[in-house]
Each structure stands twice: as C-alpha cells, then as structure tokens.
mmCIF file of C-alpha atoms in Angstrom:
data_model
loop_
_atom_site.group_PDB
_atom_site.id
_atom_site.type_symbol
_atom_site.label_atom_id
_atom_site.label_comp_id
_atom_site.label_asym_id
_atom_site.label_seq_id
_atom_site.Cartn_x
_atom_site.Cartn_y
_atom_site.Cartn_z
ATOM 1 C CA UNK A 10 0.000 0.000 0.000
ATOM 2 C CA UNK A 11 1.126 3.079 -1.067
ATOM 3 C CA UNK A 12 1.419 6.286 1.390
ATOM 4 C CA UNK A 13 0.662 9.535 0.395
ATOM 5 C CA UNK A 14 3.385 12.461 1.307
ATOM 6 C CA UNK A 15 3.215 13.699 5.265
ATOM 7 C CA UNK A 16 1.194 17.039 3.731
ATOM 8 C CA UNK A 17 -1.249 14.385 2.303
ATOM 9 C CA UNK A 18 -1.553 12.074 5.318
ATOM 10 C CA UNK A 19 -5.292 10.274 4.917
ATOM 11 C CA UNK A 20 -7.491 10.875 7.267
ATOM 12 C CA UNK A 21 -8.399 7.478 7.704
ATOM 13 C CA UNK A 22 -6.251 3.924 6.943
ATOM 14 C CA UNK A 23 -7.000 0.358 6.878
ATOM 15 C CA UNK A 24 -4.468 -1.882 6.155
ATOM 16 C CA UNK A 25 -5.305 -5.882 5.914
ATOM 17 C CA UNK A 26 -8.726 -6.176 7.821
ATOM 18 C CA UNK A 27 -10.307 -8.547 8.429
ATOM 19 C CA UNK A 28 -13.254 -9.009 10.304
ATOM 20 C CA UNK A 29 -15.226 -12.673 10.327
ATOM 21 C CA UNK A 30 -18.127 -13.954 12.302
ATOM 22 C CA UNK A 31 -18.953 -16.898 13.720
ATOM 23 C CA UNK A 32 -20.986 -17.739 10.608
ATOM 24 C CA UNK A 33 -18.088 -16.742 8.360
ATOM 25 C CA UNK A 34 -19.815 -13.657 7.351
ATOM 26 C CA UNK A 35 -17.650 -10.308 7.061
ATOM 27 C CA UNK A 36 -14.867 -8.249 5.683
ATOM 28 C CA UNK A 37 -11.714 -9.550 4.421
ATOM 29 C CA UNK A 38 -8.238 -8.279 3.616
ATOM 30 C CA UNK A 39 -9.466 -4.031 2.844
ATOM 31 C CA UNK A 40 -6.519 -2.113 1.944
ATOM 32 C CA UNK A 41 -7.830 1.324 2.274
ATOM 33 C CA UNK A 42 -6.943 4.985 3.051
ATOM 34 C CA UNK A 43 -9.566 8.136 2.813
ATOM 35 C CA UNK A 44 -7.810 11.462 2.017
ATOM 36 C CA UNK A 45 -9.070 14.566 3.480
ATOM 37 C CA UNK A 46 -11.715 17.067 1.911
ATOM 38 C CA UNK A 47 -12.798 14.357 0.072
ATOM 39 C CA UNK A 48 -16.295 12.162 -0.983
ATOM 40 C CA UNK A 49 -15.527 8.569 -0.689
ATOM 41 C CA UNK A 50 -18.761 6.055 -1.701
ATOM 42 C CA UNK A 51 -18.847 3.127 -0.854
ATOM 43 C CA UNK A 52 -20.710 1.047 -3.330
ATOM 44 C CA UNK A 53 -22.195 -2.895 -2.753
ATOM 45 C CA UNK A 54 -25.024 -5.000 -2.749
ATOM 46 C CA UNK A 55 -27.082 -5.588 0.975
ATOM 47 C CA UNK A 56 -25.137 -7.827 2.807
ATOM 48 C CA UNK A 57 -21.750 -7.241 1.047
ATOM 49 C CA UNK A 58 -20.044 -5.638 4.190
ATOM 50 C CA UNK A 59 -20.491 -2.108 3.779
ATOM 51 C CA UNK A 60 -21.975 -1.636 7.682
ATOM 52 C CA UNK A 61 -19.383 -4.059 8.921
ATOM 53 C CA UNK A 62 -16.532 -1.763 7.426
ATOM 54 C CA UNK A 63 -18.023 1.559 8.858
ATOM 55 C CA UNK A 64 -18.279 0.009 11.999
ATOM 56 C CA UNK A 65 -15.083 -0.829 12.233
ATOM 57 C CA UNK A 66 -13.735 2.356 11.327
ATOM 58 C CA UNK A 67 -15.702 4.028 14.314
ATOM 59 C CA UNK A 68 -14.641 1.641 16.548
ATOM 60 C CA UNK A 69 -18.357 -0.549 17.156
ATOM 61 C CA UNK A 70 -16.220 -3.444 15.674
ATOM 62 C CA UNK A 71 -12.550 -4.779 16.658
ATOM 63 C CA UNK A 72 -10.895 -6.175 13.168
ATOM 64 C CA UNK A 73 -10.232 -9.987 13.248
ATOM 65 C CA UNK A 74 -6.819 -8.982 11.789
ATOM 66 C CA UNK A 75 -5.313 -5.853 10.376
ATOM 67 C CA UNK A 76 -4.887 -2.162 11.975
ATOM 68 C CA UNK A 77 -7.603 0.814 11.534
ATOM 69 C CA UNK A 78 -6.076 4.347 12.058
ATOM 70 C CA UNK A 79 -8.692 7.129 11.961
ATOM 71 C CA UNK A 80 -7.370 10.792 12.442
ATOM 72 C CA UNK A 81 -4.618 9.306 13.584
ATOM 73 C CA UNK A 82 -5.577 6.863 16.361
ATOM 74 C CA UNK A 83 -6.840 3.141 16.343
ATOM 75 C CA UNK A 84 -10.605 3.235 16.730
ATOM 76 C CA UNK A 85 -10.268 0.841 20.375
ATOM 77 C CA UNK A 86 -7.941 3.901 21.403
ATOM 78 C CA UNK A 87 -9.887 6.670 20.913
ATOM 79 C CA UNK A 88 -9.517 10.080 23.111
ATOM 80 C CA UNK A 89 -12.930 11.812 24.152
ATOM 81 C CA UNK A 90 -11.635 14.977 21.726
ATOM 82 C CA UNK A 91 -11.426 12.455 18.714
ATOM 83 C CA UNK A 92 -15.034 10.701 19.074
ATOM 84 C CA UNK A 93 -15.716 14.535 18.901
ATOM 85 C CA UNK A 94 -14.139 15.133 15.384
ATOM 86 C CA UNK A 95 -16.317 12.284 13.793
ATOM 87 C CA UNK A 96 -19.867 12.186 12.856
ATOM 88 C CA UNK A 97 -21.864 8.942 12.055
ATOM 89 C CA UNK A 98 -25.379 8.728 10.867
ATOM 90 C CA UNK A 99 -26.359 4.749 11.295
ATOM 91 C CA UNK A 100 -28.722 3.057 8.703
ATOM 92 C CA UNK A 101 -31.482 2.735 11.316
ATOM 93 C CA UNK A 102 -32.951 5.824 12.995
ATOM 94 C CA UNK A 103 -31.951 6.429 16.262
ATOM 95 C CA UNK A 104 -34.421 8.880 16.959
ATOM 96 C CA UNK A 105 -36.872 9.810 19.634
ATOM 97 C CA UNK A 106 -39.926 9.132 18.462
ATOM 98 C CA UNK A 107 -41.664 11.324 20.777
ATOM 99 C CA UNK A 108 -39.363 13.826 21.424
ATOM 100 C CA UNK A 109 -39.694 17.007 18.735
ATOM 101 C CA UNK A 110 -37.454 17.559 15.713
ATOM 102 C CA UNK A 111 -35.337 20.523 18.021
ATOM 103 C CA UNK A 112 -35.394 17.958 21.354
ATOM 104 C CA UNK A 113 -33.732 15.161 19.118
ATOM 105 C CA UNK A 114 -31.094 17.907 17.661
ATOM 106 C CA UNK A 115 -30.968 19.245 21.514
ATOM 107 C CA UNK A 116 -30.590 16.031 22.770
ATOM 108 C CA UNK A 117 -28.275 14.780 20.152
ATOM 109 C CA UNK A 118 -25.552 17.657 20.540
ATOM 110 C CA UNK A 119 -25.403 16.575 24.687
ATOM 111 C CA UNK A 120 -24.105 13.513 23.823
ATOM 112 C CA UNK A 121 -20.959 15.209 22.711
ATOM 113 C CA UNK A 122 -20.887 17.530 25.479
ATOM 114 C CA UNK A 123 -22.070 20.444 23.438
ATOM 115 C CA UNK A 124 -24.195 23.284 24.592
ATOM 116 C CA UNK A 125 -24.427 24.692 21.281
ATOM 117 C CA UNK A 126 -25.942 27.865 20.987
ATOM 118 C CA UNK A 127 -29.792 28.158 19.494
ATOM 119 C CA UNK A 128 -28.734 30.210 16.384
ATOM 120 C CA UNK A 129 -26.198 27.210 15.895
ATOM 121 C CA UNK A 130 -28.681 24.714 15.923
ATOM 122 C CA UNK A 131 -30.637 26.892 13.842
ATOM 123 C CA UNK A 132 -28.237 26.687 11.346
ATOM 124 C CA UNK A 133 -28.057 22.894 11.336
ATOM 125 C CA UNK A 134 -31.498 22.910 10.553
ATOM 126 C CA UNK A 135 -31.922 24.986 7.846
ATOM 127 C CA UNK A 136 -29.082 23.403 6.207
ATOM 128 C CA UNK A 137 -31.447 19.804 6.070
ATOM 129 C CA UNK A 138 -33.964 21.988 5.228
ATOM 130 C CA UNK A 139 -36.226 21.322 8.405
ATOM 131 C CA UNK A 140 -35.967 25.062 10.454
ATOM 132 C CA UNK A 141 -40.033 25.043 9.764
ATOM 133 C CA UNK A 142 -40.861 22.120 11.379
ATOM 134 C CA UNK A 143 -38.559 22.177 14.265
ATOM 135 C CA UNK A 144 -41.331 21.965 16.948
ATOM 136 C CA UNK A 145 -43.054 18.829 15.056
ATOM 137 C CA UNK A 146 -42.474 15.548 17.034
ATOM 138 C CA UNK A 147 -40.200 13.081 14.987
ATOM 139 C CA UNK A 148 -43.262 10.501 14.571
ATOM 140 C CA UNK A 149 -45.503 12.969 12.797
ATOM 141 C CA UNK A 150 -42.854 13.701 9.825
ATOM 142 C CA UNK A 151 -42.049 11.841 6.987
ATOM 143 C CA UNK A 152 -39.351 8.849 6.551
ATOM 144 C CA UNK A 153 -37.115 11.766 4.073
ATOM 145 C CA UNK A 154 -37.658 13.926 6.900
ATOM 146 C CA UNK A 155 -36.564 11.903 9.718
ATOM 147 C CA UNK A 156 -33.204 11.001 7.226
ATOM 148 C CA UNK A 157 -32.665 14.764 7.388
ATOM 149 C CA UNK A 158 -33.127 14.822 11.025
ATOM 150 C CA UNK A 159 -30.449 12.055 11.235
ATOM 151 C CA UNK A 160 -28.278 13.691 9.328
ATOM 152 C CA UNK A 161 -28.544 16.897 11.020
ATOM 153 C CA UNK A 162 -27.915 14.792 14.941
ATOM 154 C CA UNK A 163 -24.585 14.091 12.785
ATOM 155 C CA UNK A 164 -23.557 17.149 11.848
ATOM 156 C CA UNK A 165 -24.100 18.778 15.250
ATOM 157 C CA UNK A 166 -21.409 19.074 16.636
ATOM 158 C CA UNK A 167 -19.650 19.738 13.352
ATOM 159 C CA UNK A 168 -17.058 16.826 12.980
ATOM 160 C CA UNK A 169 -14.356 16.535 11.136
ATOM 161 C CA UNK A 170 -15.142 13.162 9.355
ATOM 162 C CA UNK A 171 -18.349 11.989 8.897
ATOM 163 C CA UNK A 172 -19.974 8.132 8.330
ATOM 164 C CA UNK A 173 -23.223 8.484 6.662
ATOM 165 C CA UNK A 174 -24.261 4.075 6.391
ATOM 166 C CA UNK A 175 -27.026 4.134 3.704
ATOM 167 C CA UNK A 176 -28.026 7.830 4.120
ATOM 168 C CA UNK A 177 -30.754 7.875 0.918
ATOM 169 C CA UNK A 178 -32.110 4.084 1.297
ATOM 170 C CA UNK A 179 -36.095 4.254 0.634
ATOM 171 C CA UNK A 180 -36.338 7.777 -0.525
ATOM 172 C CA UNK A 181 -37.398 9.335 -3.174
ATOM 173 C CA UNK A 182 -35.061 10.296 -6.387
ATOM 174 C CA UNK A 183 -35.732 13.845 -5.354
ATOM 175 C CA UNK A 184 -34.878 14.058 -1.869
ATOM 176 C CA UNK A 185 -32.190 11.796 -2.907
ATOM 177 C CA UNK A 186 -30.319 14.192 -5.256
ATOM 178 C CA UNK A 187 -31.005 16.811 -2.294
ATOM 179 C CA UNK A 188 -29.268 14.810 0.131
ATOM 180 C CA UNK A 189 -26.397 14.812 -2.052
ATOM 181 C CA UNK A 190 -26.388 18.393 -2.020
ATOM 182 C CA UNK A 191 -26.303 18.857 1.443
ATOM 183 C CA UNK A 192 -23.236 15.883 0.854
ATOM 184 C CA UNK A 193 -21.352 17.900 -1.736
ATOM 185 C CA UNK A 194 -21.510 21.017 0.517
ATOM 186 C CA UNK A 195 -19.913 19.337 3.342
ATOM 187 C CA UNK A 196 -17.137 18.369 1.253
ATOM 188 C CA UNK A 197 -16.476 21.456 -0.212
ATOM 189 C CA UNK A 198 -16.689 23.003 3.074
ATOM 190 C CA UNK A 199 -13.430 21.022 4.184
ATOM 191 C CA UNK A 200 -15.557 18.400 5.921
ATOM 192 C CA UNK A 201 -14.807 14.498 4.768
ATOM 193 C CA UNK A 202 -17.180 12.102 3.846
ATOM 194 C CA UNK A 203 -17.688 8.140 4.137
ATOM 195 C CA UNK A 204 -21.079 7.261 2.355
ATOM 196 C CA UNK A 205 -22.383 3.891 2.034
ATOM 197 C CA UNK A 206 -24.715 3.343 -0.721
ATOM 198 C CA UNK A 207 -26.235 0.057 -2.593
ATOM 199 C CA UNK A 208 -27.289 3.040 -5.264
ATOM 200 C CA UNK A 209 -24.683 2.404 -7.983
ATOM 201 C CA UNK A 210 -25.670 5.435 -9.887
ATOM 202 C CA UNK A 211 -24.763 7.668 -6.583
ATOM 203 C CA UNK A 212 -21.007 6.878 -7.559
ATOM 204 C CA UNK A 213 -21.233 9.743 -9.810
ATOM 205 C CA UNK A 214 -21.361 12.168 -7.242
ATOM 206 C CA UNK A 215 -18.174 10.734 -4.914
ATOM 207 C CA UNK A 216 -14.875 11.672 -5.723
ATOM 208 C CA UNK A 217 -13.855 8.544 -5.307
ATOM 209 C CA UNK A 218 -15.406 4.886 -5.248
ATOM 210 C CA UNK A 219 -14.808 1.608 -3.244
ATOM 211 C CA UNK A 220 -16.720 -1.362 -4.856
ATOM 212 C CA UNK A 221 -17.297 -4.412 -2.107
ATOM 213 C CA UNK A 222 -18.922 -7.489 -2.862
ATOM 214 C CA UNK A 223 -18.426 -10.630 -0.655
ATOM 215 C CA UNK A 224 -17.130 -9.045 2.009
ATOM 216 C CA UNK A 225 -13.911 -8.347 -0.636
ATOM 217 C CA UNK A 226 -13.198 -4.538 -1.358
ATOM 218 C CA UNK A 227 -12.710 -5.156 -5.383
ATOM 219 C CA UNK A 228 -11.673 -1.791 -6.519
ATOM 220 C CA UNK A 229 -11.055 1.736 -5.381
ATOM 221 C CA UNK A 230 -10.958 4.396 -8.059
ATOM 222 C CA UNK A 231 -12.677 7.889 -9.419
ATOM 223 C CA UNK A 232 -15.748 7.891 -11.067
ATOM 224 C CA UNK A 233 -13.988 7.807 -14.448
ATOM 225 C CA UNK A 234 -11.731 5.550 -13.652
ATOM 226 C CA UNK A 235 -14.194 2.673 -12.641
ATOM 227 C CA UNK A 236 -15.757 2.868 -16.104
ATOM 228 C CA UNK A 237 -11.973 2.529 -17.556
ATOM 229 C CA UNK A 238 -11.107 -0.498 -15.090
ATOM 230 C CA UNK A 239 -14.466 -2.215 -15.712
ATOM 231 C CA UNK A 240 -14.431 -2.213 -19.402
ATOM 232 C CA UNK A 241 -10.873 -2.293 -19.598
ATOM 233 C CA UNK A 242 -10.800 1.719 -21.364
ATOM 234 C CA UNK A 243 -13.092 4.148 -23.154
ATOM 235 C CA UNK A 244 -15.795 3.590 -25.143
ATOM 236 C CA UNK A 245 -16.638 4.555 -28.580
ATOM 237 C CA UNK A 246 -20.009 3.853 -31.067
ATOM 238 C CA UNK A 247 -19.863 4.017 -34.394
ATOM 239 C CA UNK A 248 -22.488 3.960 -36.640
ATOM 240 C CA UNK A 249 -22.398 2.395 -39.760
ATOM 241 C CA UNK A 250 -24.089 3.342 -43.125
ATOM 242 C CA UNK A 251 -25.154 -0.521 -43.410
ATOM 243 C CA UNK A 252 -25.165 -3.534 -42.143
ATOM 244 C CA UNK A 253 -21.568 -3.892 -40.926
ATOM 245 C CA UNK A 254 -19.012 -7.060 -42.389
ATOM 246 C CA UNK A 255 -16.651 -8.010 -40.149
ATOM 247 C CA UNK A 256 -13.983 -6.731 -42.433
ATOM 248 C CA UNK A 257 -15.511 -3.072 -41.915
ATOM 249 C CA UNK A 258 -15.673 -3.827 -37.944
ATOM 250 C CA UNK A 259 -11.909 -5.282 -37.991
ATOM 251 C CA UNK A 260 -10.717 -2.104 -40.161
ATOM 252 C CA UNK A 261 -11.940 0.277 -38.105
ATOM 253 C CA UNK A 262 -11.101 -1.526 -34.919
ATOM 254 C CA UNK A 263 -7.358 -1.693 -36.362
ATOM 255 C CA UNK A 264 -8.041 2.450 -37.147
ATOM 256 C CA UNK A 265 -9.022 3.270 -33.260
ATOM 257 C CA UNK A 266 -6.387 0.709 -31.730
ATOM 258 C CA UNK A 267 -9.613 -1.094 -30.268
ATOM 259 C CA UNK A 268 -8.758 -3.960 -27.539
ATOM 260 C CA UNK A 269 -12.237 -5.372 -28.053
ATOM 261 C CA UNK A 270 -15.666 -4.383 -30.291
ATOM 262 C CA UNK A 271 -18.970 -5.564 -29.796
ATOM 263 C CA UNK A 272 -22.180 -5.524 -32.185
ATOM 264 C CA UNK A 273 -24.816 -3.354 -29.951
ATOM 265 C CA UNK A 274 -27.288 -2.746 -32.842
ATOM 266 C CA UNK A 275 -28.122 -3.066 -36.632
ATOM 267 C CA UNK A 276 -25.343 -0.636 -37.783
ATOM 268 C CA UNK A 277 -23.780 -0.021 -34.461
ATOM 269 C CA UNK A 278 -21.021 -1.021 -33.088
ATOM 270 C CA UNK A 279 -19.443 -0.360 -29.521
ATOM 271 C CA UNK A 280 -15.185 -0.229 -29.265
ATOM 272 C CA UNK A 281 -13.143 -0.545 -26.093
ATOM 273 C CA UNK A 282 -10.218 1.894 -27.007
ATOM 274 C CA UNK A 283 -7.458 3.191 -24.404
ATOM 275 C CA UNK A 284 -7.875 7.177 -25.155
ATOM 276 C CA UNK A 285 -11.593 8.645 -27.178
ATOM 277 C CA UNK A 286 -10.467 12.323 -27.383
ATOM 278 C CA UNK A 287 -7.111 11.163 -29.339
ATOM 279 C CA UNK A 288 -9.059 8.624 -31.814
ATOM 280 C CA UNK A 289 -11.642 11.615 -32.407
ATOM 281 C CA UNK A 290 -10.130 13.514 -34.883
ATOM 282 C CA UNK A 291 -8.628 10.795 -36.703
ATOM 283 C CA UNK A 292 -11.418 8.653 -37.140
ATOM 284 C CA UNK A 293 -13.580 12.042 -38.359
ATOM 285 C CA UNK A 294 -11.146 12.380 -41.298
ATOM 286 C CA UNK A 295 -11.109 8.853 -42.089
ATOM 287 C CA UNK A 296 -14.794 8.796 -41.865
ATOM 288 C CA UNK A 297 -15.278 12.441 -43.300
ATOM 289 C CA UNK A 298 -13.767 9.989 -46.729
ATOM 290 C CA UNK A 299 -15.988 7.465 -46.485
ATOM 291 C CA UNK A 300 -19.472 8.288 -45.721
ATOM 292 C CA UNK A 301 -21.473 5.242 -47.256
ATOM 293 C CA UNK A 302 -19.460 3.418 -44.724
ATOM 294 C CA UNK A 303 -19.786 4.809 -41.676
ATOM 295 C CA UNK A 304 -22.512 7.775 -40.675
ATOM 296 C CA UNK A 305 -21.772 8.747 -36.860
ATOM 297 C CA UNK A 306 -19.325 7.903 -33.306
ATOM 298 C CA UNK A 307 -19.299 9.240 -30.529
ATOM 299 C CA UNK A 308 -18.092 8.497 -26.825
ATOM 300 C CA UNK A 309 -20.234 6.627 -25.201
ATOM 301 C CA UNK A 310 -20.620 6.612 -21.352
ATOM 302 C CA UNK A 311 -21.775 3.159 -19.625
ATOM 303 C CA UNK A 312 -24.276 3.845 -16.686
ATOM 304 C CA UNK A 313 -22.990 2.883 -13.045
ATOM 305 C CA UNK A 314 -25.045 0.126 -12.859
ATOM 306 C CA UNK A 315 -23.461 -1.676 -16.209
ATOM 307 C CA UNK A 316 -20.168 -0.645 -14.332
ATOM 308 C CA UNK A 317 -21.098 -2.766 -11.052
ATOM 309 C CA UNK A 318 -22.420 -5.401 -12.923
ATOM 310 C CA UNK A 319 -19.041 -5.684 -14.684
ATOM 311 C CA UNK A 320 -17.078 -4.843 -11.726
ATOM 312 C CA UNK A 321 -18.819 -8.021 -10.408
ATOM 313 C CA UNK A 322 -18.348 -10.457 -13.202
ATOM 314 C CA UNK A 323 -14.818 -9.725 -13.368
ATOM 315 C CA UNK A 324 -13.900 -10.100 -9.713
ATOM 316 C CA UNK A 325 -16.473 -13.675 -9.954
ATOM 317 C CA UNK A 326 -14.400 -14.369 -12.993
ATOM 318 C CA UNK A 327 -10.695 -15.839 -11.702
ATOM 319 C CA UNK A 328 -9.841 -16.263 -15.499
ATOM 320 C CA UNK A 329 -10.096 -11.905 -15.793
ATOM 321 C CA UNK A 330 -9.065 -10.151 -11.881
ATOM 322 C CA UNK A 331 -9.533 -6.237 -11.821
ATOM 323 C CA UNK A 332 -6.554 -4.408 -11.319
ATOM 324 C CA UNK A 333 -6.696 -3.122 -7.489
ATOM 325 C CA UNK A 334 -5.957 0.797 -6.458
ATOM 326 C CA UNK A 335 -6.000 0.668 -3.057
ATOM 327 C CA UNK A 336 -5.678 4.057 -1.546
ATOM 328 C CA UNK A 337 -7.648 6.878 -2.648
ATOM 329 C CA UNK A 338 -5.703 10.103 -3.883
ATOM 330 C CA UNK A 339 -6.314 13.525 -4.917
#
C-alpha cells in the first residue's frame, strides 16, 4: 500500500482487515486509506459488508486482523476529543420518536458535550432543510424527513469526518439528489465524507469509489476511472451506413487501436479503445472519406449500474481479476 506524502496524510487507513463472524460472514483483507476534503462512496449490494466496514472504522467493531487508524488513532484507542471530530449517521434511525425535531437535535448535541448555541442549531437545521418544522415531534414527519433529522444529529457538533451508512435508502429520487447536495456542501466546506450506498448510480457524485462485494473490497478508483477499469478503457459507437461485415468492424477496430468491439445494434457497433479524445479527430477524417461506410461515433458513457455489474463479473471471474488501487488520492 502506497502512502501519500506527510502534507497528504489520509485521514483514515486500513491496512489488511479482516473481520469474520462466527458464521463466516464479514470483511476480508481491505486495503484502504480516505484522504481529506474528500467524498468517498462506498458502493455494494445488501449484505456485502459495507456496515461491517463503517463500523469498524468508528470503533463498534474490533478487526479480526489488520490495523484501523482514523485521524490518527486506532478506533479501540480513541480520546474523548477524537469521538468529537467524527460524525456517524447509522442506517437505522436512532431517533426519539416522541421527542420534537429541536429535542432530538438538543438532545443529540449533549451527547458530545455540546451546549451549542440556538442560532447554531438553527443553522443545522436549515441546512437539512427542516428550520419550519422544528417543533413537530419526529413521529408525525415523513421517513425523508426523519433522514434529514439524522443527518442533522450528525452534523451537530460539526465533525471533522463523517460516516453516513445508507443515508438515501427508501427515498425518493428527489430528496435523494437533495441529500447529495447537502453531501457535496460538506465536502467542499473542508468536511470528509464516508457514504455507504447500494445506489450504484450515486457513484457519480463521490470523488472517489470503493466497490465491495463478498465481504472483498474489489476496486477503489474515481468515477472515471471505474468505467476505464471495468471495461478495460473508453468507449466509442460508431455507426455504420449498413449492415456492418466483419472486415468493416476489424478495419476500423485496427483504425481506433480497439482492444475489443462488440455488435450493440443493426449498424452499431461499440469499441473498447485506451484514449476517445485522441481517436476523435482521426477517425472524423477517415470517416469524413468514407461516408457510405460509416454515418456517426461518438463516446459513449456506460451507466454505473453496467459498471457494477461488470465490476462483479470480473472479480467472480478468476480467469479476468480487476486491477486493485487501493488508496484513494487527490
């Protein structure tokens, strides 16, 4: 595992964990380090060990093997001023029902030893959007709402690093993208961010990507960059004038240096090629020259959820591994 230079020091490391239950269940061998001011998603199917890994990094869990650092200390170690620096927001609410939307926040910010001041916890609540119903009790609002509220117990007492496990599970698209908002302005705020999701598309907004799947961290990488790794480059259509011979298809795949093509229509065809941009213009001139053979290209960009799939396959697949990047960089 690479380290990052002393000005870049992550803000959070794990280095060979392991953590398996009695029924063999868990996390095995994560090589991982978080860099500050960053989004890091955490992408994998229910049960794949995304809980289990946040957990251990906030020190609910004790690895089976391997060492966690987290702003600088092992989680079993932590000082009262760390727990301080961290936020989490658990998958299941750990709201008071009863208790209003401003007792929860209230109560919430005691538990750090925090008697914040009203305007401050003003603030927190008109950044999840929920100043107007602070004197609502939590069981009267909505499921989005009481996410917001969680999110906002979180962010109380303004941490450092915060853990949000499954933040938009069972909400709407819109309040979704919102969420994600509120997500992006914490990171550009200076705040860093560890977000479980089994939303593949939600990898687009991370700034960089952990795939897990059998309790086995696959790949780390940016957005980009897990397209690249899962198809093995770019990808380019071209559409033909005609039915295509696989002459024309082997010419052209020759012309764009392609490692692979595949047939995705009548007259189009879908190439795996190492760099788009630089096969552009060369293709439009050879194209431009030949126009009853071949009518329109373009880049094409594979959804997230054709990426995971792949990701998958591959890493199920002994006969094709994925390369591994295993700490995240800026």
């Amino acid at each position: 595992m690479t380290t990052p230079p002393p000005s870049e020091a992550p803000i959070a490391v794990m280095h060979g964990v392991s953590k398996v239950f009695d029924s063999g269940d868990g996390v095995h061998d994560i090589d991982l380090a978080i860099n500050r001011g960053t989004i890091f998603g955490f992408v994998g199917p229910s049960g794949s060990g995304k809980t289990t890994t946040v957990r251990l990094l906030t020190s609910i869990l004790e690895p089976t093997k391997g060492t966690v650092e987290v702003l600088g200390e092992r989680p079993s170690e932590f000082r009262s001023e760390t727990r301080r620096r961290i936020g989490y927001m658990p998958q299941r609410s750990v709201l008071y029902p009863n208790l209003s939307v401003w007792e929860n926040l209230r109560f919430s910010a005691s538990l750090y030893g925090m008697s914040r001041s009203r305007t401050d916890l003003e603030e927190v609540l008109e950044f999840v959007e929920l100043a107007g119903d602070r004197h609502k009790r939590v069981s009267q609002i909505s499921g989005g709402m009481q996410r917001r509220l969680s999110l906002a117990a979180a962010l109380v007492h303004d941490p450092e690093l915060i853990f949000l496990d499954e933040p938009t599970a069972g909400i709407d698209p819109v309040l979704r993208r919102k969420l994600w908002d509120h997500f992006e302005a914490l990171r550009d705020s200076g705040h860093t961010l560890f977000v479980t999701t089994q939303y593949v598309g939600e990898a687009a907004y991370c700034d960089y990507v952990g795939v897990l799947a059998d309790g086995r961290l696959l790949l780390v990488d940016t957005p980009e960059g897990l397209r690249n790794a899962a198809f093995g480059g770019e990808v380019l259509d071209v559409e033909f004038a005609r039915l295509p011979s696989g002459s024309d298809v082997d010419e052209i795949g020759i012309l764009v240096g392609a490692t692979s093509s595949d047939i995705v229509g009548p007259r189009l065809v879908r190439f795996v090629v190492e760099d788009v941009s630089e096969i552009l213009p060369r293709l439009g001139t050879w194209a431009g020259e030949r126009p009853d053979i071949v009518t329109g290209f373009e880049q094409y960009l594979p959804p997230f959820d054709d990426v995971f799939v792949q990701v998958i396959e591959r890493h199920r697949s002994s006969a094709d591994p994925l390369p591994r990047t295993e700490v995240a960089r800026v």
